Coordinates of C-alpha atoms and ligand atoms in Angstrom, one line a residue:
M27 CA 81.2 125.1 107.7
K28 CA 80.1 126.5 111.0
K29 CA 79.0 124.5 114.0
I30 CA 78.1 121.3 112.1
T31 CA 76.4 118.6 114.2
K32 CA 75.3 115.3 112.9
T33 CA 74.0 112.3 114.8
F34 CA 73.2 108.8 113.7
P35 CA 71.1 106.4 115.9
G36 CA 73.4 105.9 118.9
V37 CA 76.4 108.0 117.7
V38 CA 77.2 111.6 117.6
A39 CA 79.3 111.6 114.4
L40 CA 80.0 115.4 114.4
K41 CA 79.7 117.9 117.3
N42 CA 79.8 121.6 116.5
V43 CA 82.5 121.2 113.9
D44 CA 84.0 124.3 112.1
F45 CA 85.9 123.7 108.9
D46 CA 87.1 126.1 106.2
L47 CA 88.7 125.6 102.8
Y48 CA 90.7 128.2 100.8
E49 CA 91.0 128.5 97.1
G50 CA 93.8 126.4 95.5
E51 CA 94.8 124.6 98.7
V52 CA 95.1 121.0 99.7
H53 CA 93.5 120.6 103.0
A54 CA 94.1 117.3 104.8
L55 CA 91.4 116.0 107.1
L56 CA 92.8 113.7 109.7
G57 CA 91.5 111.5 112.5
E58 CA 91.2 107.9 113.7
N59 CA 88.7 105.5 112.3
G60 CA 85.3 106.7 113.3
A61 CA 86.4 110.3 113.9
G62 CA 83.8 111.7 111.6
K63 CA 85.9 112.5 108.5
S64 CA 83.6 110.8 105.9
T65 CA 80.5 112.1 107.6
L66 CA 81.8 115.7 107.3
I67 CA 82.6 115.3 103.6
K68 CA 79.3 113.6 103.0
I69 CA 77.6 116.7 104.3
I70 CA 79.6 118.9 101.9
S71 CA 78.8 116.6 99.0
G72 CA 75.0 116.4 99.7
V73 CA 74.9 112.8 100.9
H74 CA 73.9 113.7 104.4
K75 CA 72.1 116.7 105.9
P76 CA 73.5 118.0 109.2
D77 CA 71.2 118.2 112.2
S78 CA 72.4 121.8 112.7
G79 CA 75.0 124.2 111.6
E80 CA 75.6 126.0 108.3
M81 CA 77.7 125.8 105.2
I82 CA 78.8 128.8 103.2
I83 CA 80.2 128.5 99.7
N84 CA 81.7 131.7 98.2
G85 CA 79.9 133.8 100.7
K86 CA 76.5 132.1 100.0
K87 CA 74.7 130.0 102.6
T88 CA 74.1 126.6 101.0
L89 CA 73.0 123.1 102.0
F90 CA 72.5 120.4 99.4
S91 CA 69.6 118.0 99.6
N92 CA 71.3 115.5 97.3
P93 CA 74.7 114.7 95.6
T94 CA 73.5 116.0 92.2
E95 CA 73.1 119.5 93.6
A96 CA 76.6 119.5 95.0
I97 CA 78.0 118.4 91.7
K98 CA 76.1 121.2 90.0
E99 CA 77.8 123.7 92.4
G100 CA 81.2 122.3 91.4
I101 CA 81.9 119.9 94.2
A102 CA 83.2 116.5 93.1
T103 CA 83.7 113.7 95.6
I104 CA 85.7 110.4 95.5
H105 CA 84.0 108.4 98.2
Q106 CA 85.8 106.0 100.4
E107 CA 83.5 103.1 99.4
L108 CA 83.7 103.3 95.7
N109 CA 80.2 104.0 94.2
L110 CA 80.7 102.4 90.8
F111 CA 78.2 100.3 88.9
E112 CA 79.9 96.9 88.5
E113 CA 77.9 95.9 85.4
L114 CA 78.6 99.1 83.5
T115 CA 81.7 100.0 81.6
V116 CA 84.4 102.4 82.7
F117 CA 83.2 105.2 80.4
E118 CA 79.6 104.7 81.3
N119 CA 80.5 105.0 85.0
I120 CA 82.4 108.2 84.3
F121 CA 79.3 109.7 82.8
V122 CA 76.7 108.5 85.3
G123 CA 75.5 111.6 87.2
N124 CA 77.6 113.9 85.0
I125 CA 74.9 116.4 84.2
E126 CA 76.9 118.5 81.9
K127 CA 77.9 115.8 79.5
F128 CA 75.3 113.1 79.6
T129 CA 73.7 114.3 76.4
F130 CA 76.7 113.1 74.5
S131 CA 76.4 110.2 72.1
K132 CA 77.8 106.9 73.2
F133 CA 80.7 107.3 70.8
K134 CA 81.5 110.8 72.1
M135 CA 81.3 109.6 75.7
L136 CA 83.7 106.7 74.9
K137 CA 86.2 109.1 73.1
F138 CA 86.0 111.6 75.9
A139 CA 86.7 108.9 78.5
E140 CA 89.6 107.5 76.5
R141 CA 91.1 110.9 76.2
L142 CA 90.7 111.6 79.9
L143 CA 92.2 108.3 81.0
N144 CA 95.0 108.8 78.6
E145 CA 95.8 112.4 79.8
L146 CA 95.8 111.2 83.4
G147 CA 98.1 108.3 82.5
F148 CA 95.8 105.7 83.9
P149 CA 96.2 102.3 82.1
I150 CA 92.6 101.3 81.9
R151 CA 90.4 100.4 78.9
A152 CA 87.3 102.7 78.8
E153 CA 85.2 99.9 77.4
E154 CA 86.0 97.4 80.2
K155 CA 83.3 96.5 82.7
I156 CA 84.0 97.6 86.2
K157 CA 83.5 94.1 87.6
N158 CA 86.6 93.0 85.6
L159 CA 88.8 95.6 87.3
N160 CA 90.8 95.2 90.5
T161 CA 90.5 97.5 93.5
S162 CA 93.3 99.8 92.4
E163 CA 91.9 100.2 88.9
K164 CA 88.4 100.9 90.4
Q165 CA 90.0 103.6 92.5
L166 CA 91.6 105.2 89.5
V167 CA 88.2 105.2 87.6
S168 CA 86.6 107.0 90.6
I169 CA 89.4 109.6 90.5
A170 CA 89.0 110.0 86.7
K171 CA 85.3 110.4 87.2
A172 CA 85.7 113.2 89.8
L173 CA 88.2 115.0 87.6
S174 CA 85.9 114.9 84.6
L175 CA 83.4 117.1 86.4
N176 CA 85.4 120.3 86.2
A177 CA 84.8 120.9 89.8
K178 CA 86.0 123.8 92.0
I179 CA 86.3 121.6 95.0
I180 CA 87.5 118.0 94.8
I181 CA 87.1 115.8 97.9
M182 CA 89.2 112.7 98.1
D183 CA 88.3 110.2 100.8
E184 CA 91.3 107.9 101.2
P185 CA 92.2 107.9 97.5
T186 CA 95.5 106.2 98.1
A187 CA 94.4 103.4 100.4
A188 CA 94.1 100.9 97.5
I189 CA 96.5 102.1 94.8
T190 CA 100.2 101.4 94.2
E191 CA 103.0 103.7 95.1
H192 CA 103.6 104.5 91.4
E193 CA 99.9 105.5 91.0
T194 CA 100.1 107.6 94.2
I195 CA 103.0 109.6 92.7
R196 CA 100.9 110.2 89.6
L197 CA 97.9 111.2 91.7
F198 CA 100.1 113.7 93.5
E199 CA 101.3 115.3 90.2
I200 CA 97.6 115.6 89.2
I201 CA 96.8 117.2 92.5
K202 CA 99.6 119.8 92.1
D203 CA 98.3 120.7 88.7
L204 CA 94.8 121.1 90.0
K205 CA 96.1 123.4 92.7
K206 CA 97.7 125.6 90.1
K207 CA 94.3 126.0 88.5
G208 CA 92.9 127.3 91.8
I209 CA 91.0 124.1 92.5
S210 CA 90.7 123.3 96.2
I211 CA 91.1 119.8 97.5
I212 CA 90.1 118.0 100.7
F213 CA 92.4 115.1 101.2
I214 CA 91.7 112.3 103.6
S215 CA 94.5 109.7 104.3
H216 CA 95.8 107.7 107.2
R217 CA 99.3 107.9 105.8
L218 CA 101.0 110.9 107.4
E219 CA 104.0 110.8 105.1
E220 CA 101.6 111.6 102.3
V221 CA 99.9 114.4 104.2
F222 CA 103.3 116.1 104.8
E223 CA 104.1 115.7 101.1
I224 CA 100.9 117.1 99.7
A225 CA 98.9 119.2 102.2
D226 CA 99.0 122.9 102.8
R227 CA 96.8 122.8 105.9
V228 CA 95.4 120.1 108.2
T229 CA 92.4 119.7 110.3
V230 CA 92.2 117.0 113.0
L231 CA 88.9 115.5 114.2
R232 CA 88.6 113.1 117.2
D233 CA 85.3 111.4 118.2
G234 CA 83.4 113.9 116.1
V235 CA 85.0 117.0 117.7
L236 CA 87.4 119.5 116.1
I237 CA 90.8 119.2 117.7
G238 CA 92.7 121.7 115.7
T239 CA 93.4 123.3 112.3
G240 CA 96.6 124.9 111.0
K241 CA 99.3 125.2 108.4
I242 CA 101.1 121.9 107.9
E243 CA 104.4 123.6 108.9
E244 CA 103.0 124.0 112.4
F245 CA 102.8 120.3 113.0
S246 CA 105.1 117.3 113.4
K247 CA 104.1 113.7 112.8
E248 CA 104.2 113.1 116.6
K249 CA 102.0 116.0 117.3
L250 CA 99.4 115.0 114.7
I251 CA 99.3 111.5 116.1
K252 CA 98.9 112.8 119.6
M253 CA 96.0 115.0 118.4
M254 CA 94.4 112.1 116.6
V255 CA 94.5 109.5 119.3
G256 CA 94.4 111.8 122.3
R257 CA 97.2 109.9 124.0
K258 CA 100.8 109.4 123.4
I259 CA 101.7 106.2 121.6
E260 CA 104.3 104.8 123.9
E261 CA 104.4 101.5 122.0
M262 CA 103.6 101.7 118.4
Y263 CA 104.6 98.1 117.8
P264 CA 103.9 96.0 120.8
K265 CA 105.7 92.6 120.8
F266 CA 105.2 90.0 123.4
N267 CA 104.8 86.7 121.6
V268 CA 106.8 83.7 122.8
I269 CA 108.1 81.5 120.1
T270 CA 108.4 77.7 120.4
N271 CA 110.2 75.2 118.2
K272 CA 107.0 73.2 117.7
E273 CA 105.9 73.3 114.1
I274 CA 102.3 74.1 113.4
F275 CA 102.3 74.5 109.6
R276 CA 104.5 73.6 106.7
I277 CA 104.1 73.9 103.0
E278 CA 106.5 72.6 100.4
N279 CA 106.9 73.6 96.7
L280 CA 103.8 75.8 96.5
M281 CA 102.8 77.0 93.0
V282 CA 100.0 79.5 92.5
G283 CA 99.0 80.3 88.9
N284 CA 101.6 82.5 87.3
Y285 CA 102.2 84.3 90.6
V286 CA 104.1 81.9 92.8
R287 CA 106.9 79.4 91.9
D288 CA 108.2 76.8 94.3
V289 CA 107.8 78.5 97.6
S290 CA 108.4 76.5 100.8
F291 CA 108.2 77.6 104.5
N292 CA 107.1 76.5 107.9
V293 CA 105.6 78.3 110.9
N294 CA 106.1 77.4 114.5
R295 CA 103.6 77.7 117.4
G296 CA 103.8 81.2 118.8
E297 CA 105.6 82.6 115.9
I298 CA 104.8 85.6 113.8
F299 CA 106.0 84.8 110.3
G300 CA 106.3 87.7 107.9
I301 CA 106.0 87.7 104.1
A302 CA 107.3 90.8 102.4
G303 CA 107.8 91.9 98.8
L304 CA 106.8 94.6 96.4
V305 CA 103.4 95.0 94.7
G306 CA 103.1 92.1 92.2
S307 CA 105.8 90.0 93.9
G308 CA 103.4 87.2 94.6
K309 CA 103.3 87.7 98.4
L310 CA 99.5 88.1 98.5
E311 CA 99.0 85.2 96.2
I312 CA 100.7 82.8 98.6
A313 CA 97.8 83.2 101.0
L314 CA 95.1 83.3 98.3
G315 CA 96.6 80.1 96.7
I316 CA 96.8 78.2 100.0
Y317 CA 93.3 79.2 100.9
G318 CA 92.0 78.1 97.5
Y319 CA 90.9 81.5 96.1
L320 CA 93.5 81.0 93.3
R321 CA 94.4 77.9 91.4
S322 CA 97.3 76.3 93.2
K323 CA 99.2 73.1 94.0
W324 CA 101.8 71.9 96.4
E325 CA 103.9 68.9 97.2
K326 CA 103.2 68.8 100.9
L327 CA 101.0 70.7 103.4
V328 CA 101.4 69.7 107.0
L329 CA 99.1 71.2 109.6
D330 CA 99.7 70.5 113.2
G331 CA 101.6 67.3 112.4
K332 CA 99.0 66.0 109.9
N333 CA 99.2 65.8 106.2
Y334 CA 96.3 67.5 104.5
L335 CA 94.9 67.1 101.0
P336 CA 94.1 70.3 99.2
S337 CA 90.5 71.2 99.9
K338 CA 88.0 74.0 99.3
N339 CA 86.8 74.4 102.9
M340 CA 90.1 75.5 104.5
L341 CA 88.5 77.3 107.4
K342 CA 86.9 74.0 108.5
Y343 CA 90.4 72.4 108.7
G344 CA 91.9 75.2 110.6
I345 CA 93.4 77.4 107.9
A346 CA 92.1 81.0 108.1
L347 CA 92.5 84.0 105.8
V348 CA 91.8 87.6 106.4
P349 CA 92.0 89.0 102.9
E350 CA 93.2 92.4 101.8
D351 CA 90.0 93.4 100.2
R352 CA 87.8 93.0 103.3
K353 CA 84.9 94.7 101.6
Q354 CA 84.8 92.1 98.8
M355 CA 86.0 88.9 100.3
G356 CA 85.7 89.4 104.0
L357 CA 82.4 91.0 104.7
V358 CA 78.8 91.1 103.5
L359 CA 78.4 94.9 103.6
D360 CA 74.6 95.0 103.5
L361 CA 74.3 92.7 106.4
D362 CA 74.6 93.7 110.1
V363 CA 77.5 93.0 112.4
M364 CA 75.7 90.1 114.0
K365 CA 75.0 88.2 110.8
N366 CA 78.5 88.9 109.5
I367 CA 80.1 87.3 112.6
I368 CA 77.6 84.4 112.8
L369 CA 77.8 83.5 109.1
P370 CA 81.0 81.3 109.3
N371 CA 80.1 80.2 112.8
V372 CA 76.5 79.2 112.1
D373 CA 77.1 75.6 113.2
E374 CA 77.8 76.8 116.7
V375 CA 74.3 78.3 117.0
T376 CA 72.3 75.8 115.1
K377 CA 70.4 72.9 116.7
F378 CA 68.2 70.5 114.8
G379 CA 68.5 72.8 111.8
K380 CA 67.3 75.9 113.6
I381 CA 69.4 78.9 114.2
S382 CA 69.1 80.3 117.7
W383 CA 69.2 84.1 117.5
K384 CA 69.4 84.4 121.2
K385 CA 72.6 82.5 121.3
S386 CA 73.9 84.4 118.2
K387 CA 73.3 87.7 120.0
M388 CA 75.2 86.5 123.1
I389 CA 78.1 85.3 121.0
V390 CA 78.3 88.4 118.9
Q391 CA 78.0 90.7 121.9
E392 CA 81.0 88.8 123.5
E393 CA 83.0 89.2 120.3
V394 CA 82.3 92.8 119.9
E395 CA 83.5 93.5 123.4
K396 CA 86.5 91.2 123.1
Y397 CA 87.8 93.1 120.0
A398 CA 86.5 96.5 121.1
V399 CA 84.5 97.0 117.9
K400 CA 82.8 100.4 118.1
V401 CA 79.1 99.8 117.1
S402 CA 75.9 101.5 118.1
S403 CA 74.3 98.0 118.2
I404 CA 75.1 94.6 116.8
K405 CA 72.3 95.3 114.3
Q406 CA 74.3 98.1 112.7
K407 CA 75.0 97.4 109.0
V408 CA 78.7 96.6 108.4
K409 CA 78.9 99.1 105.6
T410 CA 78.3 102.0 108.0
L411 CA 81.2 101.1 110.2
S412 CA 84.6 102.8 109.9
G413 CA 87.4 100.9 108.2
G414 CA 89.2 99.9 111.4
N415 CA 86.0 98.6 112.9
Q416 CA 85.2 96.6 109.8
Q417 CA 88.6 95.0 110.1
K418 CA 87.9 94.0 113.7
V419 CA 84.6 92.4 112.6
V420 CA 86.6 90.3 110.0
L421 CA 89.1 89.2 112.6
S422 CA 86.5 88.3 115.2
K423 CA 84.4 86.2 112.8
V424 CA 87.4 84.3 111.5
L425 CA 89.1 83.8 114.9
R426 CA 85.9 82.5 116.5
K427 CA 86.6 79.3 114.4
R428 CA 89.9 78.8 116.4
P429 CA 92.1 78.3 113.4
K430 CA 95.5 76.6 113.7
I431 CA 97.1 79.0 111.2
I432 CA 95.9 82.4 110.1
F433 CA 97.0 84.4 107.0
L434 CA 96.7 88.1 107.5
V435 CA 96.9 90.0 104.3
E436 CA 97.7 93.8 104.7
P437 CA 95.7 93.7 108.0
T438 CA 96.4 97.4 108.8
R439 CA 95.8 98.9 105.4
G440 CA 93.6 102.0 105.6
I441 CA 93.2 101.9 109.4
D442 CA 94.4 104.5 111.8
V443 CA 97.3 104.4 114.2
G444 CA 95.2 103.5 117.3
A445 CA 93.5 100.6 115.5
K446 CA 96.9 99.4 114.2
V447 CA 98.2 99.0 117.7
E448 CA 95.1 97.0 118.6
V449 CA 95.7 94.7 115.6
Y450 CA 99.3 94.2 116.6
N451 CA 98.1 93.3 120.1
I452 CA 95.7 90.8 118.7
V453 CA 98.4 89.3 116.5
N454 CA 100.7 88.8 119.6
R455 CA 97.9 87.3 121.6
L456 CA 97.0 84.9 118.8
A457 CA 100.6 83.7 118.5
N458 CA 100.7 83.1 122.3
E459 CA 97.5 81.1 122.1
G460 CA 99.3 78.7 119.8
V461 CA 98.0 79.9 116.4
G462 CA 100.6 80.2 113.7
V463 CA 100.4 83.8 112.3
V464 CA 101.5 84.6 108.8
F465 CA 101.7 88.4 108.5
I466 CA 101.8 89.6 104.9
S467 CA 102.3 93.4 104.5
S468 CA 103.7 96.1 102.3
E469 CA 104.5 98.3 105.3
L470 CA 108.1 97.6 106.2
P471 CA 108.2 99.2 109.7
E472 CA 105.5 96.8 110.9
I473 CA 107.1 93.8 109.3
V474 CA 110.4 94.6 110.9
S475 CA 109.1 95.3 114.3
L476 CA 106.6 92.5 114.6
C477 CA 107.9 89.4 112.8
D478 CA 110.2 86.7 114.0
R479 CA 111.2 85.6 110.5
V480 CA 110.5 87.2 107.2
L481 CA 110.3 85.5 103.8
V482 CA 110.9 88.0 101.0
M483 CA 109.3 87.5 97.6
H484 CA 110.6 88.8 94.3
R485 CA 108.8 88.0 91.0
G486 CA 107.0 85.0 92.3
R487 CA 110.0 83.4 94.0
S488 CA 111.3 83.3 97.5
M489 CA 114.6 85.2 97.8
G490 CA 115.2 83.7 101.2
I491 CA 114.0 83.9 104.8
L492 CA 115.5 86.5 107.1
E493 CA 116.0 85.8 110.8
K494 CA 116.6 87.8 113.9
D495 CA 119.3 90.4 113.4
E496 CA 119.1 90.1 109.6
I497 CA 115.6 91.6 109.7
N498 CA 115.8 95.2 108.7
Q499 CA 114.3 97.5 106.1
E500 CA 117.5 97.5 104.0
N501 CA 117.9 93.8 103.8
I502 CA 114.2 93.3 102.9
L503 CA 114.3 96.0 100.2
K504 CA 117.5 94.4 98.7
L505 CA 115.9 91.0 98.5
A506 CA 112.5 92.5 97.3
T507 CA 114.2 94.2 94.4
G508 CA 116.1 91.0 93.4
V509 CA 119.5 91.9 95.0
D510 CA 121.2 89.2 97.0
I511 CA 122.6 90.1 100.4
Ligands
LIG620 N1 75.1 105.8 108.0 C1 75.5 105.7 109.2 N2 74.7 105.1 110.2 C2 75.1 105.0 111.4 N3 76.3 105.4 111.9 C3 77.1 105.9 111.0 C4 76.8 106.1 109.6 N4 77.9 106.7 109.0 C5 78.8 106.8 110.0 N5 78.4 106.4 111.2 C6 79.1 106.4 112.5 O1 79.6 107.8 112.6 C7 80.9 107.8 113.2 C8 81.8 108.5 112.2 O2 82.0 107.7 111.1 P1 82.8 108.2 109.8 O3 82.6 107.2 108.7 O4 82.6 109.6 109.5 O5 84.4 108.0 110.3 P2 85.7 108.2 109.5 O6 86.5 109.3 110.3 O7 85.5 108.5 108.1 O8 86.5 106.8 109.8 P3 87.4 106.0 108.8 O9 88.8 106.5 108.9 O10 87.4 104.6 109.4 O11 86.8 106.0 107.4 C9 81.3 106.3 113.4 O12 81.0 106.0 114.7 C10 80.4 105.6 112.4 O13 80.1 104.2 112.9
LIG621 MG1 85.9 107.4 106.4

């Protein structure tokens, strides 16, 4: 790609960007949220047309006017926002848009898909409807779909953001096989450890501009971060909350479906309370259960000194949740930023049954500035925002309600280093404003650096709560794997 420029109303997403890809290499594309990574690969895959610049494939000048043309030329793409048809089955999804094989009979398609999933080692039923799968399984279906196309170039936009460690290991084995066959891969990820494990070369973008390209050996983690954020991260994990001994929240003997057994804990004002545990340990379900997304019961729930009965409308009572799957539970992707923020706060702008859009605009403008959400206007659709900016929209709409306790579930998943620091700052600030913060995460470094106490889950049960000097990665891992310390 030579001198690619692409603008959207109000944003220059790419400015004169050069990018090259060799045969049989894994080329990592890095950059903060909003750097232009997805836009670049959408140009390669025929979703967007550049304003200017050219693309050359095997010596031939090419630009695709739609995704089908790109697929025909051997370019398969796993998009960041999974483009699957919820009402169709797994095997039907694998075949949608697959020109080469769509003339197969239904039976043949099913068999083909079953064999493919089996070869890849993905434990998914080909006849299952997409809507019955979880995010991780959907991601695997998208990967399988891309691999079924026999492409020469496979583009993976954050394929690991939603899958487990085990599945990531499997994906990397698959990538290594593809390389041996001479297939080229563009790999986007915010996890630098992964990049160092799998990439041959890297290209870094920042604010739509090419910052550098080179062999992975030429870079260190620190250097890449510096290139991505354009400043040195002095403080990756800011911590300035002041704990009090005044309790804001307590739950006793919480049970959530088959996921959580008999868990009790309390949170004090100003405290950042961590919950750690492996995938499937029940750590996420604690929040989902308390909030009412999953069937749950408890013996006692005390909020700011008052006993509360279980209820559906938790946010109204002061219990907030920022879910892991912000695209499904947190945001209405087709609505604009303003409507997403106003939705749970509509009381605030309604008078005599009429919504004041003027007031809405003012409030949302204020929120967008407060959380430094990068938008061209508050009328921008949420689905066109980068991951980190979507997360900030979720936080601002929930925090506007002034909750007493907030459950943050994997709040930094899929967002870049710069946005992570901003989230940590928000967490500290919240705690100091007297909100009890429950920080649920799979990333141990942030749990260890940020939290005042850490409850560790193992197979649905609490293995204990670590305090102060006891909080380190080793202790957490021991408890998380069922070993007492
Ligand atoms: N369809 C669109 N309409 C308007 N603006 C857009 C659109 N797509 C992207 N943008 C803007 O272009 C810029 C680059 O976005 P892009 O999605 O390429 O970032 P990214 O590097 O993939 O970020 P992330 O890591 O969060 O996925 C952002 O400012 C984004 O808001
Ligand atoms: Mg992206």
